mmCIF file of C-alpha atoms and ligand atoms in Angstrom:
data_model
loop_
_atom_site.group_PDB
_atom_site.id
_atom_site.type_symbol
_atom_site.label_atom_id
_atom_site.label_comp_id
_atom_site.label_asym_id
_atom_site.label_seq_id
_atom_site.Cartn_x
_atom_site.Cartn_y
_atom_site.Cartn_z
ATOM 1 C CA MET A 843 20.326 -2.637 -0.200
ATOM 2 C CA THR A 844 19.014 -0.246 2.466
ATOM 3 C CA SER A 845 16.480 -1.797 4.851
ATOM 4 C CA PRO A 846 12.804 -1.632 3.865
ATOM 5 C CA ILE A 847 10.886 1.472 4.856
ATOM 6 C CA THR A 848 8.358 0.810 7.655
ATOM 7 C CA ASP A 849 4.733 1.950 7.674
ATOM 8 C CA LEU A 850 5.551 4.581 10.274
ATOM 9 C CA GLU A 851 8.397 5.896 8.130
ATOM 10 C CA VAL A 852 6.109 5.973 5.071
ATOM 11 C CA SER A 853 3.579 8.010 6.997
ATOM 12 C CA ALA A 854 6.241 10.421 8.281
ATOM 13 C CA ALA A 855 7.743 10.784 4.784
ATOM 14 C CA LEU A 856 4.321 11.548 3.315
ATOM 15 C CA ASP A 857 3.630 14.146 6.010
ATOM 16 C CA ARG A 858 6.984 15.779 5.414
ATOM 17 C CA SER A 859 6.501 15.777 1.618
ATOM 18 C CA CYS A 860 3.014 17.270 1.935
ATOM 19 C CA GLY A 861 4.476 20.006 4.130
ATOM 20 C CA ARG A 862 7.017 20.826 1.421
ATOM 21 C CA ILE A 863 4.335 20.801 -1.286
ATOM 22 C CA ARG A 864 2.123 23.061 0.818
ATOM 23 C CA ARG A 865 5.008 25.503 1.281
ATOM 24 C CA ASN A 866 5.467 25.568 -2.517
ATOM 25 C CA LEU A 867 1.840 26.357 -3.367
ATOM 26 C CA LYS A 868 2.453 30.099 -3.219
ATOM 27 C CA ASP A 869 5.074 29.808 -5.981
ATOM 28 C CA PHE A 870 3.538 27.137 -8.195
ATOM 29 C CA THR A 871 -0.207 27.672 -8.353
ATOM 30 C CA PHE A 872 -0.304 30.300 -11.085
ATOM 31 C CA GLN A 873 2.905 29.180 -12.761
ATOM 32 C CA CYS A 874 4.551 25.818 -13.284
ATOM 33 C CA GLN A 875 7.639 24.251 -11.808
ATOM 34 C CA ASN A 876 10.716 23.950 -14.013
ATOM 35 C CA HIS A 877 11.720 20.422 -15.086
ATOM 36 C CA SER A 878 14.711 20.483 -12.737
ATOM 37 C CA SER A 879 16.174 22.569 -9.981
ATOM 38 C CA ILE A 880 19.176 24.863 -10.024
ATOM 39 C CA HIS A 881 21.281 24.247 -6.919
ATOM 40 C CA ASN A 882 18.275 22.312 -5.588
ATOM 41 C CA ILE A 883 15.814 25.194 -6.029
ATOM 42 C CA TYR A 884 13.157 24.869 -8.732
ATOM 43 C CA PRO A 885 12.521 28.107 -10.573
ATOM 44 C CA PRO A 886 9.034 28.718 -11.964
ATOM 45 C CA CYS A 887 8.281 28.323 -15.674
ATOM 46 C CA GLU A 888 5.463 28.769 -18.163
ATOM 47 C CA ASN A 889 3.255 25.764 -18.918
ATOM 48 C CA THR A 890 5.335 24.815 -21.955
ATOM 49 C CA GLN A 891 7.607 21.954 -20.845
ATOM 50 C CA TRP A 892 6.932 18.225 -21.176
ATOM 51 C CA THR A 893 7.335 17.926 -17.428
ATOM 52 C CA CYS A 894 4.732 20.432 -16.226
ATOM 53 C CA GLY A 895 2.203 17.737 -15.247
ATOM 54 C CA PHE A 896 4.285 16.306 -12.428
ATOM 55 C CA TRP A 897 3.983 19.175 -9.971
ATOM 56 C CA PRO A 898 0.144 19.207 -10.218
ATOM 57 C CA GLY A 899 0.324 15.438 -9.745
ATOM 58 C CA GLU A 900 2.137 15.999 -6.456
ATOM 59 C CA VAL A 901 -0.542 18.500 -5.462
ATOM 60 C CA TRP A 902 -3.280 15.914 -6.136
ATOM 61 C CA LEU A 903 -1.407 13.227 -4.205
ATOM 62 C CA ALA A 904 -1.039 15.685 -1.312
ATOM 63 C CA TYR A 905 -4.785 16.354 -1.536
ATOM 64 C CA GLU A 906 -5.468 12.618 -1.315
ATOM 65 C CA HIS A 907 -3.215 12.285 1.721
ATOM 66 C CA THR A 908 -4.433 15.332 3.645
ATOM 67 C CA LYS A 909 -7.892 16.124 2.212
ATOM 68 C CA ASP A 910 -6.808 19.740 2.668
ATOM 69 C CA ASP A 911 -8.823 22.040 0.440
ATOM 70 C CA SER A 912 -5.846 24.296 -0.332
ATOM 71 C CA PHE A 913 -4.403 21.481 -2.454
ATOM 72 C CA ARG A 914 -7.713 20.961 -4.218
ATOM 73 C CA GLN A 915 -7.948 24.667 -4.999
ATOM 74 C CA ALA A 916 -4.400 24.850 -6.352
ATOM 75 C CA GLY A 917 -4.864 21.669 -8.393
ATOM 76 C CA SER A 918 -8.066 23.061 -9.896
ATOM 77 C CA ILE A 919 -6.362 26.332 -10.872
ATOM 78 C CA LEU A 920 -3.611 24.316 -12.558
ATOM 79 C CA VAL A 921 -6.243 22.317 -14.486
ATOM 80 C CA GLN A 922 -7.332 25.576 -16.160
ATOM 81 C CA SER A 923 -3.756 26.157 -17.296
ATOM 82 C CA PHE A 924 -3.671 22.656 -18.811
ATOM 83 C CA LEU A 925 -7.029 23.174 -20.523
ATOM 84 C CA LYS A 926 -5.699 26.393 -22.029
ATOM 85 C CA ARG A 927 -2.492 24.676 -23.136
ATOM 86 C CA ILE A 928 -4.281 21.955 -25.071
ATOM 87 C CA THR A 929 -7.002 24.178 -26.558
ATOM 88 C CA SER A 930 -4.398 26.710 -27.691
ATOM 89 C CA LYS A 931 -2.065 23.856 -28.809
ATOM 90 C CA THR A 932 0.865 25.350 -26.955
ATOM 91 C CA GLU A 933 3.930 23.071 -27.126
ATOM 92 C CA VAL A 934 1.952 19.897 -27.687
ATOM 93 C CA ASP A 935 3.569 18.671 -30.907
ATOM 94 C CA HIS A 936 5.273 15.735 -29.231
ATOM 95 C CA HIS A 937 4.232 12.477 -27.597
ATOM 96 C CA ASP A 938 4.361 13.516 -23.935
ATOM 97 C CA MET A 939 0.628 14.091 -23.583
ATOM 98 C CA GLY A 940 0.405 11.318 -20.986
ATOM 99 C CA PHE A 941 3.168 12.725 -18.796
ATOM 100 C CA LEU A 942 1.429 16.096 -19.009
ATOM 101 C CA TYR A 943 -2.248 15.230 -18.657
ATOM 102 C CA THR A 944 -2.388 12.046 -16.573
ATOM 103 C CA PRO A 945 -1.030 13.429 -13.290
ATOM 104 C CA SER A 946 -2.542 16.906 -13.739
ATOM 105 C CA CYS A 947 -6.003 16.228 -15.200
ATOM 106 C CA VAL A 948 -6.963 12.529 -15.130
ATOM 107 C CA SER A 949 -6.221 12.832 -11.400
ATOM 108 C CA ALA A 950 -8.433 15.921 -11.002
ATOM 109 C CA TRP A 951 -11.296 14.241 -12.843
ATOM 110 C CA MET A 952 -10.988 11.065 -10.785
ATOM 111 C CA LEU A 953 -10.738 12.838 -7.451
ATOM 112 C CA THR A 954 -13.093 15.796 -7.865
ATOM 113 C CA GLY A 955 -15.166 15.198 -11.009
ATOM 114 C CA ASN A 956 -13.698 18.346 -12.590
ATOM 115 C CA ALA A 957 -15.284 18.308 -16.066
ATOM 116 C CA ASP A 958 -12.676 20.694 -17.530
ATOM 117 C CA ALA A 959 -9.983 18.263 -16.453
ATOM 118 C CA ARG A 960 -11.752 15.444 -18.297
ATOM 119 C CA THR A 961 -12.152 17.585 -21.421
ATOM 120 C CA ALA A 962 -8.489 18.600 -21.331
ATOM 121 C CA ALA A 963 -7.297 15.011 -20.904
ATOM 122 C CA ILE A 964 -9.432 13.735 -23.789
ATOM 123 C CA LEU A 965 -8.207 16.544 -26.047
ATOM 124 C CA ALA A 966 -4.671 15.574 -25.042
ATOM 125 C CA ALA A 967 -5.366 11.952 -25.967
ATOM 126 C CA ASP A 968 -6.658 13.157 -29.361
ATOM 127 C CA GLN A 969 -3.478 15.168 -29.763
ATOM 128 C CA LEU A 970 -1.381 12.108 -28.946
ATOM 129 C CA LEU A 971 -3.193 10.129 -31.662
ATOM 130 C CA THR A 972 -1.909 12.646 -34.220
ATOM 131 C CA ARG A 973 1.619 11.351 -33.521
ATOM 132 C CA PHE A 974 0.751 7.837 -34.700
ATOM 133 C CA GLN A 975 2.617 6.617 -37.762
ATOM 134 C CA GLU A 976 0.823 3.880 -39.705
ATOM 135 C CA THR A 977 4.078 2.990 -41.439
ATOM 136 C CA GLY A 978 5.855 1.229 -38.616
ATOM 137 C CA SER A 979 2.921 1.399 -36.170
ATOM 138 C CA PHE A 980 4.286 3.700 -33.511
ATOM 139 C CA LEU A 981 3.834 7.086 -31.839
ATOM 140 C CA GLN A 982 6.526 9.403 -33.102
ATOM 141 C CA ALA A 983 8.198 11.012 -30.117
ATOM 142 C CA TRP A 984 9.585 14.283 -31.289
ATOM 143 C CA GLY A 985 9.943 16.607 -34.228
ATOM 144 C CA PRO A 986 7.950 17.197 -37.402
ATOM 145 C CA LEU A 987 5.713 14.246 -38.222
ATOM 146 C CA GLY A 988 7.305 11.931 -40.745
ATOM 147 C CA ALA A 989 10.703 13.646 -40.774
ATOM 148 C CA PRO A 990 13.256 10.884 -41.517
ATOM 149 C CA ASP A 991 15.693 12.145 -38.864
ATOM 150 C CA ASN A 992 12.906 11.930 -36.271
ATOM 151 C CA TYR A 993 11.169 8.773 -37.452
ATOM 152 C CA ARG A 994 11.441 7.075 -34.077
ATOM 153 C CA TYR A 995 9.739 6.370 -30.802
ATOM 154 C CA ILE A 996 11.298 6.241 -27.353
ATOM 155 C CA ILE A 997 10.974 3.816 -24.471
ATOM 156 C CA ASP A 998 9.513 6.552 -22.233
ATOM 157 C CA CYS A 999 6.345 6.473 -24.350
ATOM 158 C CA LEU A 1000 5.109 3.402 -22.491
ATOM 159 C CA MET A 1001 4.087 5.880 -19.794
ATOM 160 C CA ASN A 1002 2.156 8.045 -22.278
ATOM 161 C CA LEU A 1003 -0.048 5.106 -23.277
ATOM 162 C CA PRO A 1004 -2.172 5.009 -20.093
ATOM 163 C CA LEU A 1005 -3.786 8.285 -21.224
ATOM 164 C CA LEU A 1006 -4.992 6.460 -24.343
ATOM 165 C CA TYR A 1007 -6.356 3.478 -22.406
ATOM 166 C CA TRP A 1008 -8.078 5.881 -20.025
ATOM 167 C CA ALA A 1009 -9.581 7.844 -22.944
ATOM 168 C CA SER A 1010 -11.036 4.650 -24.431
ATOM 169 C CA GLU A 1011 -12.579 3.711 -21.111
ATOM 170 C CA GLU A 1012 -14.052 7.208 -20.716
ATOM 171 C CA THR A 1013 -15.377 7.659 -24.247
ATOM 172 C CA LYS A 1014 -16.065 4.003 -25.139
ATOM 173 C CA ASP A 1015 -14.197 4.727 -28.364
ATOM 174 C CA GLU A 1016 -11.657 1.980 -29.096
ATOM 175 C CA LYS A 1017 -9.481 4.152 -31.345
ATOM 176 C CA TYR A 1018 -7.254 5.233 -28.439
ATOM 177 C CA ARG A 1019 -6.749 1.704 -27.118
ATOM 178 C CA ASN A 1020 -6.013 0.378 -30.615
ATOM 179 C CA VAL A 1021 -3.188 2.862 -31.099
ATOM 180 C CA ALA A 1022 -1.795 2.079 -27.642
ATOM 181 C CA ARG A 1023 -1.829 -1.648 -28.445
ATOM 182 C CA ARG A 1024 -0.162 -1.159 -31.807
ATOM 183 C CA HIS A 1025 2.553 1.049 -30.330
ATOM 184 C CA THR A 1026 3.144 -1.532 -27.595
ATOM 185 C CA GLU A 1027 3.578 -4.287 -30.232
ATOM 186 C CA THR A 1028 6.275 -2.247 -31.939
ATOM 187 C CA CYS A 1029 7.935 -1.395 -28.653
ATOM 188 C CA LEU A 1030 8.056 -5.050 -27.542
ATOM 189 C CA ARG A 1031 9.444 -5.989 -30.912
ATOM 190 C CA TYR A 1032 12.378 -3.597 -30.999
ATOM 191 C CA SER A 1033 13.142 -1.804 -27.728
ATOM 192 C CA PHE A 1034 14.272 -4.720 -25.565
ATOM 193 C CA ARG A 1035 17.664 -6.308 -25.960
ATOM 194 C CA GLU A 1036 18.143 -10.020 -25.332
ATOM 195 C CA ASP A 1037 19.529 -9.339 -21.825
ATOM 196 C CA GLY A 1038 16.480 -7.294 -20.722
ATOM 197 C CA SER A 1039 18.126 -3.890 -21.159
ATOM 198 C CA THR A 1040 16.473 -1.300 -23.371
ATOM 199 C CA PHE A 1041 17.290 1.104 -26.155
ATOM 200 C CA HIS A 1042 16.321 4.663 -25.384
ATOM 201 C CA THR A 1043 15.111 5.569 -28.883
ATOM 202 C CA TYR A 1044 14.403 3.355 -31.860
ATOM 203 C CA PHE A 1045 14.396 4.453 -35.496
ATOM 204 C CA LEU A 1046 12.135 2.955 -38.159
ATOM 205 C CA ASP A 1047 12.322 3.175 -41.905
ATOM 206 C CA PRO A 1048 9.730 5.730 -43.106
ATOM 207 C CA ALA A 1049 9.338 3.886 -46.401
ATOM 208 C CA THR A 1050 8.965 0.305 -45.171
ATOM 209 C CA GLY A 1051 8.130 0.729 -41.461
ATOM 210 C CA LYS A 1052 10.842 -1.772 -40.553
ATOM 211 C CA GLY A 1053 12.998 -1.271 -37.470
ATOM 212 C CA VAL A 1054 16.372 0.246 -38.270
ATOM 213 C CA ARG A 1055 18.421 0.814 -35.108
ATOM 214 C CA GLY A 1056 18.404 1.723 -31.452
ATOM 215 C CA VAL A 1057 20.113 4.982 -30.547
ATOM 216 C CA THR A 1058 20.458 6.837 -27.276
ATOM 217 C CA CYS A 1059 19.764 10.466 -26.634
ATOM 218 C CA GLN A 1060 20.071 10.732 -22.837
ATOM 219 C CA GLY A 1061 22.000 7.548 -22.040
ATOM 220 C CA TYR A 1062 25.795 7.371 -22.062
ATOM 221 C CA ARG A 1063 26.051 5.698 -25.464
ATOM 222 C CA ASP A 1064 23.985 3.629 -27.876
ATOM 223 C CA ASP A 1065 24.956 0.273 -26.340
ATOM 224 C CA SER A 1066 24.670 1.351 -22.695
ATOM 225 C CA PHE A 1067 21.657 1.339 -20.365
ATOM 226 C CA TRP A 1068 20.113 4.714 -19.548
ATOM 227 C CA ALA A 1069 18.841 4.244 -15.997
ATOM 228 C CA ARG A 1070 15.635 6.206 -16.410
ATOM 229 C CA GLY A 1071 14.783 4.571 -19.695
ATOM 230 C CA GLN A 1072 15.001 1.209 -17.948
ATOM 231 C CA ALA A 1073 12.720 2.588 -15.231
ATOM 232 C CA TRP A 1074 10.167 3.881 -17.744
ATOM 233 C CA ALA A 1075 10.185 0.407 -19.277
ATOM 234 C CA ILE A 1076 9.632 -1.373 -15.955
ATOM 235 C CA CYS A 1077 6.842 0.934 -14.802
ATOM 236 C CA GLY A 1078 5.314 1.221 -18.273
ATOM 237 C CA LEU A 1079 5.147 -2.559 -18.687
ATOM 238 C CA ALA A 1080 3.455 -2.935 -15.312
ATOM 239 C CA VAL A 1081 0.776 -0.370 -16.198
ATOM 240 C CA SER A 1082 0.401 -1.845 -19.689
ATOM 241 C CA TYR A 1083 -0.237 -5.241 -18.161
ATOM 242 C CA ARG A 1084 -3.114 -3.837 -16.090
ATOM 243 C CA TYR A 1085 -4.809 -2.574 -19.244
ATOM 244 C CA THR A 1086 -3.956 -5.372 -21.680
ATOM 245 C CA ARG A 1087 -3.384 -8.578 -19.653
ATOM 246 C CA ASP A 1088 -0.781 -9.354 -22.316
ATOM 247 C CA GLU A 1089 1.486 -11.920 -20.640
ATOM 248 C CA ARG A 1090 4.465 -10.646 -22.593
ATOM 249 C CA CYS A 1091 4.310 -7.481 -20.496
ATOM 250 C CA ILE A 1092 5.016 -9.570 -17.367
ATOM 251 C CA ASP A 1093 7.821 -11.502 -19.120
ATOM 252 C CA TYR A 1094 9.518 -8.324 -20.314
ATOM 253 C CA PHE A 1095 8.920 -6.687 -16.925
ATOM 254 C CA ARG A 1096 10.762 -9.557 -15.191
ATOM 255 C CA LYS A 1097 13.698 -9.421 -17.594
ATOM 256 C CA ALA A 1098 13.984 -5.643 -17.491
ATOM 257 C CA LEU A 1099 13.778 -5.670 -13.691
ATOM 258 C CA ALA A 1100 16.402 -8.418 -13.317
ATOM 259 C CA PHE A 1101 18.786 -6.467 -15.524
ATOM 260 C CA TYR A 1102 18.165 -3.300 -13.498
ATOM 261 C CA LEU A 1103 18.661 -4.992 -10.121
ATOM 262 C CA ASP A 1104 21.920 -6.609 -11.260
ATOM 263 C CA ARG A 1105 23.374 -3.206 -11.970
ATOM 264 C CA LEU A 1106 22.321 -1.307 -8.875
ATOM 265 C CA PRO A 1107 24.962 -0.016 -6.490
ATOM 266 C CA GLU A 1108 24.978 -0.918 -2.808
ATOM 267 C CA ASP A 1109 22.287 1.572 -1.754
ATOM 268 C CA GLY A 1110 19.820 0.583 -4.482
ATOM 269 C CA ILE A 1111 19.792 3.962 -6.260
ATOM 270 C CA PRO A 1112 21.299 3.792 -9.766
ATOM 271 C CA TYR A 1113 23.845 6.006 -11.411
ATOM 272 C CA TRP A 1114 22.361 7.884 -14.363
ATOM 273 C CA ASP A 1115 23.392 5.104 -16.723
ATOM 274 C CA LEU A 1116 23.502 1.502 -15.491
ATOM 275 C CA ILE A 1117 26.897 1.118 -17.158
ATOM 276 C CA PHE A 1118 28.328 2.988 -14.150
ATOM 277 C CA SER A 1119 28.848 1.580 -10.681
ATOM 278 C CA ASP A 1120 30.292 2.607 -7.316
ATOM 279 C CA GLY A 1121 33.597 4.418 -7.688
ATOM 280 C CA SER A 1122 32.703 5.826 -11.109
ATOM 281 C CA GLY A 1123 32.261 9.339 -9.702
ATOM 282 C CA GLU A 1124 29.190 9.731 -11.918
ATOM 283 C CA PRO A 1125 25.953 11.297 -10.597
ATOM 284 C CA ARG A 1126 22.945 9.203 -9.623
ATOM 285 C CA ASP A 1127 19.453 9.387 -10.958
ATOM 286 C CA SER A 1128 17.259 9.056 -7.871
ATOM 287 C CA SER A 1129 14.162 9.512 -10.055
ATOM 288 C CA SER A 1130 14.866 6.185 -11.715
ATOM 289 C CA ALA A 1131 14.525 4.345 -8.392
ATOM 290 C CA ALA A 1132 11.306 6.209 -7.536
ATOM 291 C CA ILE A 1133 9.787 5.191 -10.884
ATOM 292 C CA VAL A 1134 10.862 1.563 -10.474
ATOM 293 C CA ALA A 1135 9.390 1.438 -6.955
ATOM 294 C CA CYS A 1136 6.044 2.478 -8.476
ATOM 295 C CA GLY A 1137 6.371 -0.116 -11.236
ATOM 296 C CA LEU A 1138 7.042 -2.863 -8.691
ATOM 297 C CA LEU A 1139 3.985 -1.912 -6.641
ATOM 298 C CA GLU A 1140 1.856 -1.614 -9.775
ATOM 299 C CA MET A 1141 2.701 -5.195 -10.744
ATOM 300 C CA VAL A 1142 2.125 -6.653 -7.261
ATOM 301 C CA PRO A 1143 -1.600 -7.547 -7.598
ATOM 302 C CA HIS A 1144 -0.844 -9.676 -10.668
ATOM 303 C CA LEU A 1145 1.877 -11.832 -9.113
ATOM 304 C CA GLU A 1146 1.916 -15.024 -7.066
ATOM 305 C CA GLN A 1147 2.755 -14.702 -3.407
ATOM 306 C CA GLU A 1148 6.524 -15.263 -3.444
ATOM 307 C CA GLU A 1149 7.204 -12.861 -6.282
ATOM 308 C CA ARG A 1150 4.686 -10.404 -4.872
ATOM 309 C CA GLU A 1151 6.460 -10.316 -1.512
ATOM 310 C CA ARG A 1152 9.806 -9.870 -3.217
ATOM 311 C CA CYS A 1153 8.509 -6.927 -5.251
ATOM 312 C CA ILE A 1154 6.987 -5.259 -2.194
ATOM 313 C CA ARG A 1155 10.238 -5.690 -0.289
ATOM 314 C CA LEU A 1156 12.277 -4.263 -3.169
ATOM 315 C CA ALA A 1157 9.948 -1.262 -3.450
ATOM 316 C CA ARG A 1158 10.191 -0.699 0.298
ATOM 317 C CA CYS A 1159 13.994 -0.911 0.156
ATOM 318 C CA MET A 1160 14.149 1.627 -2.688
ATOM 319 C CA ALA A 1161 11.713 3.977 -0.945
ATOM 320 C CA GLY A 1162 13.690 3.446 2.281
ATOM 321 C CA SER A 1163 16.973 4.351 0.630
ATOM 322 C CA LEU A 1164 15.470 7.432 -1.012
ATOM 323 C CA THR A 1165 13.930 8.526 2.290
ATOM 324 C CA LYS A 1166 17.066 7.980 4.357
ATOM 325 C CA ASN A 1167 19.673 9.417 2.033
ATOM 326 C CA TYR A 1168 18.120 11.397 -0.802
ATOM 327 C CA VAL A 1169 15.418 13.574 0.726
ATOM 328 C CA ALA A 1170 15.985 17.308 0.258
ATOM 329 C CA GLY A 1171 16.565 19.498 3.315
ATOM 330 C CA GLU A 1172 14.736 22.677 4.288
ATOM 331 C CA GLY A 1173 16.867 24.836 2.003
ATOM 332 C CA SER A 1174 15.424 23.155 -1.102
ATOM 333 C CA ASN A 1175 11.944 23.442 -2.587
ATOM 334 C CA GLY A 1176 12.177 19.911 -3.998
ATOM 335 C CA LEU A 1177 11.524 16.532 -2.424
ATOM 336 C CA LEU A 1178 14.335 14.340 -3.734
ATOM 337 C CA LEU A 1179 17.957 15.239 -4.326
ATOM 338 C CA HIS A 1180 20.358 13.659 -6.834
ATOM 339 C CA GLY A 1181 18.218 13.267 -9.907
ATOM 340 C CA THR A 1182 19.733 13.580 -13.353
ATOM 341 C CA TYR A 1183 17.735 14.889 -16.283
ATOM 342 C CA SER A 1184 20.262 14.858 -19.150
ATOM 343 C CA LYS A 1185 23.990 14.403 -18.762
ATOM 344 C CA LYS A 1186 26.139 15.016 -21.819
ATOM 345 C CA SER A 1187 28.552 12.294 -22.782
ATOM 346 C CA PRO A 1188 30.974 12.120 -25.727
ATOM 347 C CA PHE A 1189 28.510 9.734 -27.392
ATOM 348 C CA ASN A 1190 25.001 11.055 -26.747
ATOM 349 C CA THR A 1191 22.969 13.827 -28.340
ATOM 350 C CA CYS A 1192 21.237 15.471 -25.387
ATOM 351 C CA THR A 1193 21.424 19.029 -24.143
ATOM 352 C CA PRO A 1194 22.970 18.944 -20.661
ATOM 353 C CA GLU A 1195 20.370 19.916 -18.067
ATOM 354 C CA GLY A 1196 19.534 19.180 -14.453
ATOM 355 C CA VAL A 1197 22.544 17.056 -13.501
ATOM 356 C CA ASP A 1198 22.575 16.018 -9.835
ATOM 357 C CA GLU A 1199 19.519 18.126 -9.091
ATOM 358 C CA CYS A 1200 15.912 17.686 -8.008
ATOM 359 C CA VAL A 1201 13.796 16.681 -11.033
ATOM 360 C CA SER A 1202 10.049 17.164 -11.058
ATOM 361 C CA TRP A 1203 9.136 13.589 -12.052
ATOM 362 C CA GLY A 1204 11.496 12.253 -9.362
ATOM 363 C CA ASP A 1205 9.517 14.185 -6.751
ATOM 364 C CA TYR A 1206 6.207 13.057 -8.253
ATOM 365 C CA PHE A 1207 7.095 9.343 -8.385
ATOM 366 C CA TYR A 1208 8.604 9.470 -4.894
ATOM 367 C CA MET A 1209 5.235 10.788 -3.638
ATOM 368 C CA GLU A 1210 3.412 8.178 -5.706
ATOM 369 C CA ALA A 1211 5.576 5.366 -4.295
ATOM 370 C CA LEU A 1212 4.897 6.528 -0.736
ATOM 371 C CA THR A 1213 1.187 6.810 -1.520
ATOM 372 C CA ARG A 1214 1.120 3.289 -2.950
ATOM 373 C CA LEU A 1215 2.936 1.988 0.151
ATOM 374 C CA ALA A 1216 0.526 3.769 2.480
ATOM 375 C CA GLY A 1217 -2.472 1.737 1.341
ATOM 376 C CA PRO A 1218 -4.702 0.928 -1.615
ATOM 377 C CA TRP A 1219 -4.457 3.663 -4.236
ATOM 378 C CA LYS A 1220 -6.503 4.146 -7.388
ATOM 379 C CA SER A 1221 -3.860 4.904 -9.979
ATOM 380 C CA TYR A 1222 -4.013 8.029 -12.147
ATOM 381 C CA TRP A 1223 -2.117 6.068 -14.848
HETATM 382 N N1 LIG B 234 10.957 11.423 -20.820
HETATM 383 C C1 LIG B 234 12.194 12.125 -20.842
HETATM 384 C C2 LIG B 234 13.016 11.870 -19.663
HETATM 385 O O1 LIG B 234 12.755 10.943 -18.897
HETATM 386 O O2 LIG B 234 13.958 12.603 -19.481
#
């Protein structure tokens, strides 16, 4: 793998990223950033996508790094857009409330005490609770509630749960935490294969609540290993461990990580599905490596020295590889090149979008990984 990034390189990468984010403020303060770029340029979009929280998250990370008030002002304007979205219930009938409201609003509340941000994030947690299915004990990802063809959750949801844990801590109401715990039980029961790889989506029986089958949407095929799903699992388990201290989260984290590492190409940045390797001609998903780097650093405080040092080194190698070979040039308004949102295969059901492009969560988690490497960081998740 590429050599570990040094502290000096982390600092330079953060400065460069903040410069790019600052340059983008004029385009993305009163409108959002599209989920992915087109020829490495993000167009603007309305605040309607599941991904709109990541750009504000970058703005808040840039504020933390620079203390520059222009970031605080832009982040606060974006909070109002997120408050409006949840109060008007615009495109919130899905489970991605955590991806939307943790980086955009939990951050703003933590960093600036913005009361509207807190209100918006708690309303979003309430909205997420509406997706909980008692029969089967899980948060339904997409589609009309209870619809048999959508009676499933997806591995990504592990990263929506921190919003629920946060809401319980804020309100002292256990209902959010209880749902997060119950969803996690179901996820641990069904989503992980024996070898540590993960199913992207998992269907349950609406009548009995029993697990039925794992199916991919964005991976290559049902029995392959969608690289970002594996990353959501690794990072989600690390964050879940912080909130639950459930030892199974560390066990599953280790297995999922070992599987991931075994399937990485030489430079440590996976192809979009871990079934592919060097020579496949397939595109990468740089965002997957950025997410895993954050998961590794999240788990570090809970590990003994040898494993801790290994995780730090791995995270530094991934961040080093991203910084050396995947950072976008001046012609782009993104941070990281070579992300893949959804690549169509003969066997999957996704709509093709954002293949070999910048993707907004890739940029966010790259910034978060650099921030974590730069020193102690109080997580938004
Ligand atoms: N959570 C959807 C994705 O990672 O594309």
